[in-house]
Amino acid sequence: MDTSSTEVSFPESAGDHFDRAKEVKAFEDSKAGVKGLIDAGVVEVPKIFIRPPDELSEDLKSRPVELQVPVIDIGNIRERYSRERVANEVRCASEEWGFFQVVNHGIPLDVLEEMIDGIRMFHEEDPEVKRAWYSLDQVKRVRFYSNRDMYESTYANWRDTLNISMLVSDHLDPDEIPNSCRFSSIEYIKHVTYLGHTLFELLSVALGLTLDHLPALECARGRTFVCNYYPACPEPELTLGTSKHSDPTFITVLLQDQLGGLQVMHKNQWVNVKPIPGGLVVNIGDLLQIISNDKFKSVDHRVLANRVGPRISVASFFAGVSVPPKVYVRPFKRTDIRRKSSYIRGFYSRRLYWRFSF
């Protein structure tokens, strides 16, 4: 393939003369993302991606025992006994880890595989095709970019993203989605939305509430689908695929391929989230921690860069209905979690909705 259209020219920068603003502009002007760097033959990580050694060495703490995020079988939850058992497992995982994986979740394996393949096909399209979707405008419902906060952040992530937003409206015109992943995305979104409703039922029971409590709050609405592509990195020890963060949502449902790289902070150490064929990762977000009055934990996680790639993942963020600034959310009272009428007042800022780790 002729890669001349994907070449990225960075200005000369050495020692104290490194000009980050110029390098960021050169990278953004290419509209080719990190994959454009690889296509152009880059063999060293550009300085805008390089992180301080102390940040990257956090994962060097020794672990005497290999830990694993809880895996929960959510099949047969329509039977009351099974639902209560599964809800208890969800409660334990949400309190202790803030993360768990679900199997037998009802989404067919071919739907998962086709979604991964569709996102890969989009990111590996001809650069000119992708440039038509490139935008840092957060109002656009479907857009392609690398790092949405490139001009504000200190370090860039080694990752490209296709973002599909359904925060404002539940309706999404198929023509708004790139052709390479259009039908696979529509099918996956339909299935994962239903799964989200099911998870909120389980989380309601786990909190000692009625089955429909969280669904009635419309927690499963206001969705954003962040479809990430992590190219192979020539120097993965110098950067990260996604920096350390917690999610600002109620929950996130993550589809990932089998390469791995996702890590969760647990008991002050990084734990690898091992991919499970057909499994989906679920994590608690800031909003659910707030309204559960810290009963459920929203924890830090990150993605490592990898010499092997690309890694594909699709994060489905469930942010709930849009709310105006300075709206109050009433968390469930810690001392009386079973009484829906017992709340305490908590302030919630709209900024949470936009602090996604895109």
Tab-separated table of N, CA, C and O in Angstrom, residues 52 72 83 104 126 137-138 178 190 233 240 257 321 353:
chain	number	residue	atom	x	y	z
A	52	PRO	N	6.582	9.462	32.097
A	52	PRO	CA	7.688	9.367	33.064
A	52	PRO	C	7.851	7.947	33.583
A	52	PRO	O	6.857	7.222	33.748
A	72	ILE	N	-18.641	-14.147	36.492
A	72	ILE	CA	-20.001	-14.450	36.953
A	72	ILE	C	-20.845	-14.978	35.795
A	72	ILE	O	-20.937	-14.339	34.745
A	83	ARG	N	-31.430	-15.780	40.300
A	83	ARG	CA	-31.209	-14.335	40.257
A	83	ARG	C	-30.627	-13.831	41.571
A	83	ARG	O	-29.696	-13.023	41.588
A	104	ASN	N	-22.279	-16.300	29.599
A	104	ASN	CA	-23.685	-16.692	29.385
A	104	ASN	C	-24.603	-15.481	29.519
A	104	ASN	O	-25.658	-15.530	30.152
A	126	ASP	N	-8.597	2.759	4.155
A	126	ASP	CA	-7.728	3.744	3.530
A	126	ASP	C	-7.767	5.037	4.344
A	126	ASP	O	-8.824	5.459	4.796
A	137	ASP	N	-14.781	17.487	17.606
A	137	ASP	CA	-16.018	18.130	18.036
A	137	ASP	C	-16.881	17.132	18.793
A	137	ASP	O	-17.422	16.191	18.215
A	138	GLN	N	-17.036	17.320	20.106
A	138	GLN	CA	-17.759	16.366	20.924
A	138	GLN	C	-19.258	16.372	20.654
A	138	GLN	O	-19.972	15.483	21.125
A	178	PRO	N	-19.952	4.479	9.874
A	178	PRO	CA	-19.154	4.068	8.706
A	178	PRO	C	-19.611	2.723	8.160
A	178	PRO	O	-19.961	1.812	8.916
A	190	LYS	N	-27.762	-3.100	19.824
A	190	LYS	CA	-29.074	-3.625	20.230
A	190	LYS	C	-28.918	-4.648	21.345
A	190	LYS	O	-29.619	-4.580	22.366
A	233	CYS	N	3.017	-1.409	19.282
A	233	CYS	CA	3.878	-0.287	19.676
A	233	CYS	C	5.342	-0.719	19.634
A	233	CYS	O	5.708	-1.750	20.221
A	240	LEU	N	1.537	4.278	27.272
A	240	LEU	CA	0.363	3.492	27.649
A	240	LEU	C	-0.670	3.546	26.532
A	240	LEU	O	-0.742	4.525	25.787
A	257	ASP	N	-10.825	-8.110	22.481
A	257	ASP	CA	-10.307	-9.303	21.825
A	257	ASP	C	-9.428	-10.072	22.812
A	257	ASP	O	-9.422	-9.785	24.011
A	321	VAL	N	-29.808	9.277	31.585
A	321	VAL	CA	-30.398	10.362	30.809
A	321	VAL	C	-29.593	11.626	31.002
A	321	VAL	O	-28.972	11.845	32.046
A	353	TYR	N	-20.283	13.518	32.811
A	353	TYR	CA	-20.706	12.901	31.557
A	353	TYR	C	-19.639	13.019	30.473
A	353	TYR	O	-19.624	12.238	29.541
